[in-house]
Amino acid sequence: MAAADSPSAGLRRRDLCSRGIRLAGKMRSDVMDLLDTYVEWQGLDASASVAAVEGVPAAAVERWDEQTGTQRLLENLAAYRAFRALLAQMLEEQQEQLGEADTALGRALAAVLLQVSAFTYHLEELLQLESRGTPSEEVAVPAPPSQLGLFERKLRGLGVLRELAQWAVRSARDLRQLAKPSPGSSSLPSPDESP
């Protein structure tokens, strides 16, 4: 625990948070571009209403300001592990639907999946720095029901991407909160910590 409170650990944490904030911003931008591509390729209406999707963690949280840094990191980690599995399923479904053609949608899905994997690793690194270790590797993500029709799978994918975009915003907010110096700390905040 003392290692997490040392000045070098504090600087490392702030550096990791700063890089994580940039990664989350880039990921959100790419997910928004992917959403546009997804809607176009799947022939969906961008304003389509999508019910909550099983296995997709909600970014919205009550009493966000009461959470500890560790709680924030653990929730982010669980969400991105779930998104990694969900995006892999979407990519597989997309390849089944469109064949092995190297489509813009397939490339964009693969790129976002890679970013989600990298961000997951980044969160694990932050948890290790906090001397909390990381929870077991994978969360059980329910497989999409096999009886889902093509249209329902398309809507499910839309819901996954919309929630991932919301998580990218929440993650940046969580990391900004985590990067703030501990009470009583004499370190000055970095420019990346401003709202």
mmCIF file of C-alpha atoms in Angstrom:
data_model
loop_
_atom_site.group_PDB
_atom_site.id
_atom_site.type_symbol
_atom_site.label_atom_id
_atom_site.label_comp_id
_atom_site.label_asym_id
_atom_site.label_seq_id
_atom_site.Cartn_x
_atom_site.Cartn_y
_atom_site.Cartn_z
ATOM 1 C CA MET A 1 0.000 0.000 0.000
ATOM 2 C CA ALA A 2 2.904 2.330 0.738
ATOM 3 C CA ALA A 3 4.113 1.923 -2.837
ATOM 4 C CA ALA A 4 0.837 3.351 -4.128
ATOM 5 C CA ASP A 5 1.353 6.446 -1.946
ATOM 6 C CA SER A 6 4.981 7.166 -2.889
ATOM 7 C CA PRO A 7 5.759 10.243 -5.037
ATOM 8 C CA SER A 8 7.007 8.126 -7.950
ATOM 9 C CA ALA A 9 3.871 5.949 -7.818
ATOM 10 C CA GLY A 10 1.753 9.109 -7.744
ATOM 11 C CA LEU A 11 3.526 10.443 -10.823
ATOM 12 C CA ARG A 12 3.186 7.076 -12.557
ATOM 13 C CA ARG A 13 -0.529 6.972 -11.724
ATOM 14 C CA ARG A 14 -1.055 10.495 -13.071
ATOM 15 C CA ASP A 15 0.886 9.598 -16.220
ATOM 16 C CA LEU A 16 -1.178 6.446 -16.744
ATOM 17 C CA CYS A 17 -4.385 8.384 -16.133
ATOM 18 C CA SER A 18 -3.345 11.087 -18.581
ATOM 19 C CA ARG A 19 -2.540 8.514 -21.270
ATOM 20 C CA GLY A 20 -5.778 6.680 -20.479
ATOM 21 C CA ILE A 21 -7.775 9.890 -20.920
ATOM 22 C CA ARG A 22 -6.223 10.370 -24.360
ATOM 23 C CA LEU A 23 -6.882 6.714 -25.257
ATOM 24 C CA ALA A 24 -10.512 7.022 -24.160
ATOM 25 C CA GLY A 25 -10.938 10.201 -26.224
ATOM 26 C CA LYS A 26 -9.478 8.552 -29.321
ATOM 27 C CA MET A 27 -11.583 5.449 -28.748
ATOM 28 C CA ARG A 28 -14.770 7.522 -28.428
ATOM 29 C CA SER A 29 -13.975 9.350 -31.648
ATOM 30 C CA ASP A 30 -13.346 6.069 -33.463
ATOM 31 C CA VAL A 31 -16.500 4.485 -32.005
ATOM 32 C CA MET A 32 -18.571 7.451 -33.205
ATOM 33 C CA ASP A 33 -17.090 7.011 -36.701
ATOM 34 C CA LEU A 34 -17.783 3.274 -36.454
ATOM 35 C CA LEU A 35 -21.386 3.981 -35.438
ATOM 36 C CA ASP A 36 -21.864 6.010 -38.634
ATOM 37 C CA THR A 37 -20.323 3.223 -40.725
ATOM 38 C CA TYR A 38 -22.304 0.550 -38.871
ATOM 39 C CA VAL A 39 -25.636 2.303 -39.389
ATOM 40 C CA GLU A 40 -24.863 2.778 -43.092
ATOM 41 C CA TRP A 41 -23.652 -0.789 -43.747
ATOM 42 C CA GLN A 42 -26.437 -2.390 -41.748
ATOM 43 C CA GLY A 43 -29.163 -0.215 -43.293
ATOM 44 C CA LEU A 44 -30.344 1.081 -39.918
ATOM 45 C CA ASP A 45 -31.861 4.397 -38.913
ATOM 46 C CA ALA A 46 -29.331 6.311 -36.800
ATOM 47 C CA SER A 47 -32.098 7.370 -34.415
ATOM 48 C CA ALA A 48 -33.388 3.816 -33.917
ATOM 49 C CA SER A 49 -34.410 3.099 -30.364
ATOM 50 C CA VAL A 50 -32.542 0.166 -28.869
ATOM 51 C CA ALA A 51 -33.531 -1.538 -25.640
ATOM 52 C CA ALA A 52 -30.860 -2.388 -23.094
ATOM 53 C CA VAL A 53 -28.795 -5.269 -24.381
ATOM 54 C CA GLU A 54 -28.007 -8.192 -22.104
ATOM 55 C CA GLY A 55 -24.295 -8.372 -21.440
ATOM 56 C CA VAL A 56 -23.741 -4.686 -22.182
ATOM 57 C CA PRO A 57 -22.790 -2.876 -18.987
ATOM 58 C CA ALA A 58 -24.472 0.524 -18.539
ATOM 59 C CA ALA A 59 -22.152 3.513 -18.221
ATOM 60 C CA ALA A 60 -24.660 5.482 -16.191
ATOM 61 C CA VAL A 61 -24.172 5.109 -12.469
ATOM 62 C CA GLU A 62 -25.951 6.503 -9.439
ATOM 63 C CA ARG A 63 -23.826 8.303 -6.873
ATOM 64 C CA TRP A 64 -20.814 8.458 -9.185
ATOM 65 C CA ASP A 65 -19.148 11.013 -6.934
ATOM 66 C CA GLU A 66 -19.252 8.616 -3.983
ATOM 67 C CA GLN A 67 -17.231 5.887 -5.694
ATOM 68 C CA THR A 68 -13.634 5.227 -4.763
ATOM 69 C CA GLY A 69 -10.893 5.181 -7.372
ATOM 70 C CA THR A 70 -10.647 1.415 -7.072
ATOM 71 C CA GLN A 71 -14.402 1.005 -7.601
ATOM 72 C CA ARG A 72 -14.174 3.166 -10.717
ATOM 73 C CA LEU A 73 -11.273 1.125 -12.098
ATOM 74 C CA LEU A 74 -12.957 -2.199 -11.344
ATOM 75 C CA GLU A 75 -16.203 -1.151 -13.043
ATOM 76 C CA ASN A 76 -14.286 0.150 -16.062
ATOM 77 C CA LEU A 77 -12.272 -3.059 -16.266
ATOM 78 C CA ALA A 78 -15.398 -5.238 -16.090
ATOM 79 C CA ALA A 79 -17.086 -3.131 -18.768
ATOM 80 C CA TYR A 80 -14.170 -3.202 -21.205
ATOM 81 C CA ARG A 81 -13.662 -6.928 -20.744
ATOM 82 C CA ALA A 82 -17.336 -7.378 -21.628
ATOM 83 C CA PHE A 83 -17.015 -5.038 -24.612
ATOM 84 C CA ARG A 84 -13.986 -6.973 -25.835
ATOM 85 C CA ALA A 85 -16.053 -10.182 -25.939
ATOM 86 C CA LEU A 86 -19.094 -8.431 -27.431
ATOM 87 C CA LEU A 87 -17.085 -6.734 -30.180
ATOM 88 C CA ALA A 88 -15.413 -10.041 -31.040
ATOM 89 C CA GLN A 89 -18.908 -11.568 -31.401
ATOM 90 C CA MET A 90 -19.998 -8.649 -33.585
ATOM 91 C CA LEU A 91 -16.942 -9.019 -35.790
ATOM 92 C CA GLU A 92 -17.605 -12.738 -36.180
ATOM 93 C CA GLU A 93 -21.275 -12.103 -37.028
ATOM 94 C CA GLN A 94 -20.285 -9.412 -39.517
ATOM 95 C CA GLN A 95 -17.864 -11.789 -41.241
ATOM 96 C CA GLU A 96 -20.568 -14.478 -41.403
ATOM 97 C CA GLN A 97 -23.035 -11.984 -42.829
ATOM 98 C CA LEU A 98 -20.760 -10.371 -45.405
ATOM 99 C CA GLY A 99 -18.230 -13.129 -45.975
ATOM 100 C CA GLU A 100 -14.520 -12.636 -45.742
ATOM 101 C CA ALA A 101 -14.618 -9.436 -47.765
ATOM 102 C CA ASP A 102 -12.323 -6.791 -46.309
ATOM 103 C CA THR A 103 -15.032 -4.208 -45.727
ATOM 104 C CA ALA A 104 -14.716 -0.809 -44.118
ATOM 105 C CA LEU A 105 -17.059 -2.052 -41.386
ATOM 106 C CA GLY A 106 -14.918 -5.123 -40.646
ATOM 107 C CA ARG A 107 -11.740 -3.058 -40.509
ATOM 108 C CA ALA A 108 -13.359 -0.451 -38.244
ATOM 109 C CA LEU A 109 -14.742 -3.128 -35.898
ATOM 110 C CA ALA A 110 -11.333 -4.802 -35.710
ATOM 111 C CA ALA A 111 -9.625 -1.459 -34.990
ATOM 112 C CA VAL A 112 -12.033 -0.606 -32.163
ATOM 113 C CA LEU A 113 -11.694 -4.135 -30.763
ATOM 114 C CA LEU A 114 -7.933 -3.608 -30.664
ATOM 115 C CA GLN A 115 -8.379 -0.274 -28.872
ATOM 116 C CA VAL A 116 -10.722 -1.845 -26.324
ATOM 117 C CA SER A 117 -8.156 -4.599 -25.690
ATOM 118 C CA ALA A 118 -5.379 -2.024 -25.233
ATOM 119 C CA PHE A 119 -7.542 0.047 -22.889
ATOM 120 C CA THR A 120 -8.366 -3.078 -20.869
ATOM 121 C CA TYR A 121 -4.642 -3.733 -20.439
ATOM 122 C CA HIS A 122 -4.159 -0.077 -19.468
ATOM 123 C CA LEU A 123 -6.808 -0.390 -16.741
ATOM 124 C CA GLU A 124 -5.185 -3.587 -15.451
ATOM 125 C CA GLU A 125 -1.888 -1.719 -15.219
ATOM 126 C CA LEU A 126 -3.549 1.048 -13.193
ATOM 127 C CA LEU A 127 -5.119 -1.487 -10.825
ATOM 128 C CA GLN A 128 -1.755 -3.155 -10.295
ATOM 129 C CA LEU A 129 -0.224 0.227 -9.504
ATOM 130 C CA GLU A 130 -2.958 0.803 -6.956
ATOM 131 C CA SER A 131 -1.716 -2.456 -5.332
ATOM 132 C CA ARG A 132 -5.099 -4.048 -5.829
ATOM 133 C CA GLY A 133 -4.130 -6.662 -8.359
ATOM 134 C CA THR A 134 -6.566 -7.487 -11.096
ATOM 135 C CA PRO A 135 -9.668 -9.617 -10.831
ATOM 136 C CA SER A 136 -9.902 -12.871 -12.727
ATOM 137 C CA GLU A 137 -9.472 -12.473 -16.461
ATOM 138 C CA GLU A 138 -12.842 -12.746 -18.125
ATOM 139 C CA VAL A 139 -16.354 -11.918 -17.121
ATOM 140 C CA ALA A 140 -19.064 -14.194 -18.396
ATOM 141 C CA VAL A 141 -20.692 -12.417 -21.311
ATOM 142 C CA PRO A 142 -23.884 -14.111 -22.339
ATOM 143 C CA ALA A 143 -23.785 -15.390 -25.874
ATOM 144 C CA PRO A 144 -26.363 -13.766 -28.091
ATOM 145 C CA PRO A 145 -29.428 -15.949 -28.326
ATOM 146 C CA SER A 146 -29.103 -18.078 -31.447
ATOM 147 C CA GLN A 147 -32.727 -17.421 -32.331
ATOM 148 C CA LEU A 148 -32.011 -13.722 -32.914
ATOM 149 C CA GLY A 149 -32.793 -12.753 -36.443
ATOM 150 C CA LEU A 150 -30.501 -10.647 -38.585
ATOM 151 C CA PHE A 151 -32.333 -7.411 -37.773
ATOM 152 C CA GLU A 152 -32.218 -8.081 -34.020
ATOM 153 C CA ARG A 153 -28.476 -8.779 -34.216
ATOM 154 C CA LYS A 154 -28.017 -5.483 -36.066
ATOM 155 C CA LEU A 155 -29.921 -3.638 -33.335
ATOM 156 C CA ARG A 156 -27.916 -5.445 -30.663
ATOM 157 C CA GLY A 157 -24.706 -4.280 -32.337
ATOM 158 C CA LEU A 158 -26.015 -0.728 -32.452
ATOM 159 C CA GLY A 159 -26.741 -0.909 -28.712
ATOM 160 C CA VAL A 160 -23.241 -2.251 -27.986
ATOM 161 C CA LEU A 161 -21.579 0.569 -29.933
ATOM 162 C CA ARG A 162 -23.732 3.285 -28.383
ATOM 163 C CA GLU A 163 -22.967 2.063 -24.877
ATOM 164 C CA LEU A 164 -19.253 1.763 -25.688
ATOM 165 C CA ALA A 165 -19.244 5.427 -26.752
ATOM 166 C CA GLN A 166 -20.836 6.319 -23.400
ATOM 167 C CA TRP A 167 -18.252 4.242 -21.548
ATOM 168 C CA ALA A 168 -15.422 6.084 -23.281
ATOM 169 C CA VAL A 169 -16.831 9.345 -21.900
ATOM 170 C CA ARG A 170 -17.264 7.856 -18.427
ATOM 171 C CA SER A 171 -13.759 6.361 -18.484
ATOM 172 C CA ALA A 172 -12.178 9.721 -19.240
ATOM 173 C CA ARG A 173 -14.176 11.235 -16.375
ATOM 174 C CA ASP A 174 -13.181 8.414 -14.007
ATOM 175 C CA LEU A 175 -9.518 8.751 -14.922
ATOM 176 C CA ARG A 176 -9.601 12.531 -14.432
ATOM 177 C CA GLN A 177 -11.013 11.921 -10.964
ATOM 178 C CA LEU A 178 -8.362 9.289 -10.214
ATOM 179 C CA ALA A 179 -5.556 11.582 -11.426
ATOM 180 C CA LYS A 180 -6.431 14.240 -8.866
ATOM 181 C CA PRO A 181 -3.887 14.418 -6.052
ATOM 182 C CA SER A 182 -4.858 12.793 -2.783
ATOM 183 C CA PRO A 183 -6.036 15.163 -0.040
ATOM 184 C CA GLY A 184 -3.039 16.597 1.741
ATOM 185 C CA SER A 185 -0.784 16.003 -1.262
ATOM 186 C CA SER A 186 1.446 18.886 -2.221
ATOM 187 C CA SER A 187 1.651 17.985 -5.898
ATOM 188 C CA LEU A 188 0.285 20.434 -8.390
ATOM 189 C CA PRO A 189 -2.434 19.259 -10.758
ATOM 190 C CA SER A 190 -1.431 18.741 -14.354
ATOM 191 C CA PRO A 191 -3.191 20.548 -17.227
ATOM 192 C CA ASP A 192 -4.789 17.219 -18.233
ATOM 193 C CA GLU A 193 -6.791 17.207 -15.012
ATOM 194 C CA SER A 194 -8.919 20.223 -15.841
ATOM 195 C CA PRO A 195 -12.560 19.408 -16.627
#
